[in-house]
Amino acid sequence: MIIAIDGPAGSGKSTIADELARRFGFTKLDTGAMYRTVAHVSASRGVDLDDEGAVGDVARALDIRFEKRPDRMHVLADGVDVTREIRTPATDRIVSKVSAYPSVREAMLGCQRAFAAGRDVVAEGRDIGTVVFPDAELKVFLTADPAERARRRVLQRHPEGAPDADALAREVEETLADLRRRDELDAQRACAPLRAADDAVRIDSTTHSIDEIVERIGALADARRDA
Ligand code: DC
């Protein structure tokens, strides 16, 4: 069975997909991490990011693997652990450009489908229900108010505790600007833009807790599994 979860940055996809995978014993596929890996590896090799051909070559040749370790899921690129590097603001800034290239998307599409062959998967991204797994048994499109999405992103960055109110407000403001820029690029691109599949269940996570949403999606998945 495939559960597809799409939505913009900070809509709660990752946390919700983790919890669903744990609950159902499915494997989680974080497709954003794959695009982030291509972006980071291309930049670290000095590839010209405006050169689609060169970035596409990196994407096609790259061996991306996920490894479950006690602390978290790690991402390996040609055997090198890039888990931390792919979440930096530097990678945030370049990933939308790299993920808009059709040659990069084509390379990732093959890897994503191969990853899911023969297993139960919760896959999260932007085009899972529309392009990667159009026959997924359950498709969810998650949204949330942009300001709330920015606030969540900032709090995630400070697991040790939130900064003081002024610093928090400033960081939320900056993050909101970056989220809006990325949403726009992801939704406007020609190839596989961020869009809800016609048969996706739309859920707004602004005013619901993660637990409530997981309950709701879990109930939908149970019903589809038994159908
Ligand atoms: O989910 P995320 O923020 O880690 O995704 C990083 C970037 O990758 C985001 O800007 C959009 C892109 N992406 C995509 O184009 N298609 C996907 N299926 C997943 C992510």
XYZ file of C-alpha atoms and ligand atoms in Angstrom:
247
model
C 0.000 0.000 0.000
C 1.156 3.530 -0.713
C 0.125 6.562 1.314
C 1.028 9.769 -0.547
C 1.395 12.978 1.442
C 1.950 16.218 -0.443
C 1.980 19.810 0.672
C 4.106 22.941 1.028
C 7.123 23.347 3.321
C 6.235 23.330 7.008
C 2.748 21.868 6.572
C 3.626 18.993 8.920
C 4.204 16.318 6.242
C 7.392 14.941 7.673
C 6.250 14.540 11.286
C 2.932 13.092 10.164
C 4.576 10.696 7.693
C 7.006 9.522 10.407
C 4.182 8.804 12.812
C 2.064 7.011 10.189
C 5.059 4.886 9.122
C 5.695 3.955 12.757
C 2.064 3.145 13.421
C 1.536 1.001 10.322
C 5.040 -0.480 10.102
C 5.494 1.175 6.675
C 8.751 2.604 5.306
C 8.892 6.372 4.978
C 10.186 7.917 1.761
C 11.275 11.544 2.173
C 11.522 12.747 -1.439
C 12.466 16.303 -0.392
C 15.621 14.831 1.185
C 16.523 13.399 -2.238
C 16.237 16.784 -3.986
C 18.158 18.363 -1.125
C 20.913 15.771 -1.574
C 21.246 16.490 -5.300
C 21.406 20.236 -4.544
C 23.988 19.870 -1.783
C 26.239 17.433 -3.671
C 26.119 19.556 -6.849
C 27.073 22.706 -4.921
C 29.812 20.965 -2.931
C 31.364 19.646 -6.147
C 31.417 23.150 -7.599
C 28.882 22.324 -10.322
C 27.305 25.411 -11.947
C 23.744 25.300 -10.604
C 22.479 27.257 -13.623
C 23.635 24.417 -15.874
C 20.752 21.943 -15.923
C 22.772 19.384 -17.900
C 25.550 19.313 -15.309
C 23.158 19.077 -12.346
C 21.180 16.367 -14.167
C 24.412 14.377 -14.618
C 25.003 14.541 -10.853
C 21.416 13.407 -10.159
C 21.623 10.443 -12.544
C 24.966 9.204 -11.222
C 24.257 9.716 -7.514
C 23.536 6.767 -5.243
C 21.154 8.068 -2.532
C 20.365 5.760 0.367
C 18.393 6.063 3.573
C 19.750 4.354 6.664
C 17.714 3.996 9.816
C 19.912 4.616 12.881
C 18.887 4.869 16.543
C 18.937 8.700 16.537
C 17.160 9.297 13.204
C 17.022 8.416 9.522
C 20.361 9.213 7.870
C 20.860 10.107 4.218
C 23.924 8.805 2.388
C 25.125 10.195 -0.948
C 27.587 7.840 -2.624
C 28.256 6.442 0.856
C 28.862 9.842 2.517
C 26.534 10.912 5.347
C 24.918 14.237 4.311
C 22.063 14.207 6.852
C 23.103 17.499 8.442
C 24.299 19.318 5.324
C 21.028 18.898 3.440
C 19.073 20.813 6.141
C 21.195 23.962 6.244
C 19.880 27.385 5.113
C 22.452 27.192 2.261
C 20.733 24.086 0.893
C 17.274 25.643 1.527
C 18.285 28.496 -0.773
C 19.290 26.348 -3.782
C 16.972 23.358 -3.620
C 13.984 24.894 -5.424
C 16.154 25.751 -8.427
C 17.631 22.239 -8.625
C 14.313 20.457 -8.085
C 12.689 22.408 -10.939
C 14.989 20.789 -13.551
C 13.115 18.076 -15.506
C 16.269 15.941 -15.851
C 16.738 15.948 -12.074
C 13.078 15.069 -11.516
C 13.257 12.242 -14.022
C 16.290 10.742 -12.260
C 14.586 11.014 -8.847
C 11.316 9.586 -10.172
C 13.095 6.349 -11.161
C 14.750 6.083 -7.735
C 11.480 6.794 -5.899
C 9.514 4.146 -7.767
C 12.325 1.600 -7.357
C 12.421 2.371 -3.630
C 8.716 1.574 -3.226
C 8.662 -1.582 -5.336
C 7.216 -4.424 -3.291
C 6.855 -2.543 -0.020
C 4.371 -0.541 1.979
C 5.417 3.091 1.891
C 4.403 6.477 3.262
C 5.879 8.883 0.712
C 5.992 12.632 1.270
C 6.782 15.451 -1.147
C 5.143 17.791 -3.641
C 4.175 15.542 -6.569
C 3.697 12.140 -4.952
C -0.047 11.861 -5.598
C 0.080 13.562 -9.018
C 3.223 12.146 -10.656
C 5.243 9.644 -8.611
C 2.434 7.374 -7.410
C -0.770 8.437 -9.207
C -2.334 5.096 -8.199
C -1.558 5.455 -4.476
C -4.338 3.937 -2.360
C -4.521 7.051 -0.186
C -3.533 10.610 -1.104
C -3.444 13.470 1.352
C -2.774 17.133 0.586
C -1.712 18.983 3.715
C -1.891 22.744 4.026
C -1.437 25.226 6.850
C -1.443 28.959 7.259
C 1.967 30.332 6.087
C 2.676 32.158 9.363
C 2.005 28.977 11.310
C 4.255 26.985 8.973
C 7.070 29.497 9.495
C 6.598 29.366 13.277
C 6.834 25.549 13.260
C 10.009 25.606 11.151
C 11.664 28.046 13.557
C 10.682 26.050 16.645
C 12.037 22.868 14.992
C 15.384 24.645 14.622
C 15.527 25.265 18.386
C 14.908 21.932 20.089
C 16.721 23.300 23.161
C 14.001 25.949 23.623
C 12.665 28.964 21.748
C 14.748 32.199 21.651
C 13.352 35.335 23.326
C 10.177 36.849 21.884
C 11.883 39.520 19.725
C 14.446 37.120 18.241
C 11.691 34.573 17.633
C 9.525 37.132 15.823
C 12.471 38.198 13.626
C 13.346 34.622 12.732
C 9.701 33.789 11.967
C 9.531 36.833 9.685
C 12.665 35.782 7.745
C 11.524 32.172 7.522
C 8.097 33.263 6.293
C 9.699 35.218 3.446
C 11.775 32.162 2.485
C 8.754 29.812 2.667
C 6.696 32.097 0.455
C 9.525 32.286 -2.083
C 9.893 28.485 -2.139
C 6.115 27.876 -2.278
C 5.916 30.163 -5.275
C 8.800 28.453 -7.099
C 7.478 24.960 -6.273
C 3.923 25.796 -7.355
C 4.803 27.769 -10.502
C 7.399 25.465 -12.066
C 6.472 23.779 -15.322
C 7.497 20.255 -14.360
C 5.537 18.443 -11.607
C 4.471 21.566 -9.676
C 3.132 21.459 -6.138
C -0.536 20.659 -6.656
C -3.197 18.559 -4.966
C -4.260 15.467 -6.918
C -7.950 15.552 -7.819
C -8.579 12.544 -5.582
C -6.511 13.786 -2.616
C -8.083 14.343 0.791
C -7.288 17.934 1.778
C -6.405 18.570 5.392
C -5.601 21.968 6.908
C -3.212 21.435 9.805
C -3.228 25.037 11.112
C -5.535 24.433 14.022
C -5.224 20.675 14.464
C -2.586 18.838 16.453
C -0.311 16.327 14.764
C -2.033 13.580 16.781
C -5.478 14.566 15.498
C -4.274 14.547 11.906
C -2.471 11.225 12.268
C -5.662 9.758 13.757
C -7.696 11.019 10.818
C -5.270 9.800 8.133
C -4.811 6.506 10.017
C -8.572 5.927 9.976
C -8.696 6.682 6.236
C -5.786 4.287 5.598
C -7.471 1.549 7.644
C -10.666 1.970 5.630
C -8.802 1.837 2.288
C -6.783 -1.172 3.388
C -9.916 -3.094 4.321
C -11.744 -2.043 1.137
O 10.071 18.881 1.727
P 11.363 19.661 1.658
O 11.267 21.079 2.170
O 12.514 18.934 2.289
O 11.679 19.769 0.085
C 12.824 20.417 -0.378
C 12.585 20.972 -1.775
O 12.448 19.919 -2.717
C 11.347 21.857 -1.909
O 11.735 23.180 -2.247
C 10.557 21.287 -3.042
C 11.367 20.144 -3.577
N 10.583 18.918 -3.701
C 10.015 18.657 -4.916
O 10.138 19.465 -5.829
N 9.327 17.502 -5.115
C 9.174 16.620 -4.122
N 8.496 15.485 -4.338
C 9.732 16.884 -2.856
C 10.424 18.067 -2.668
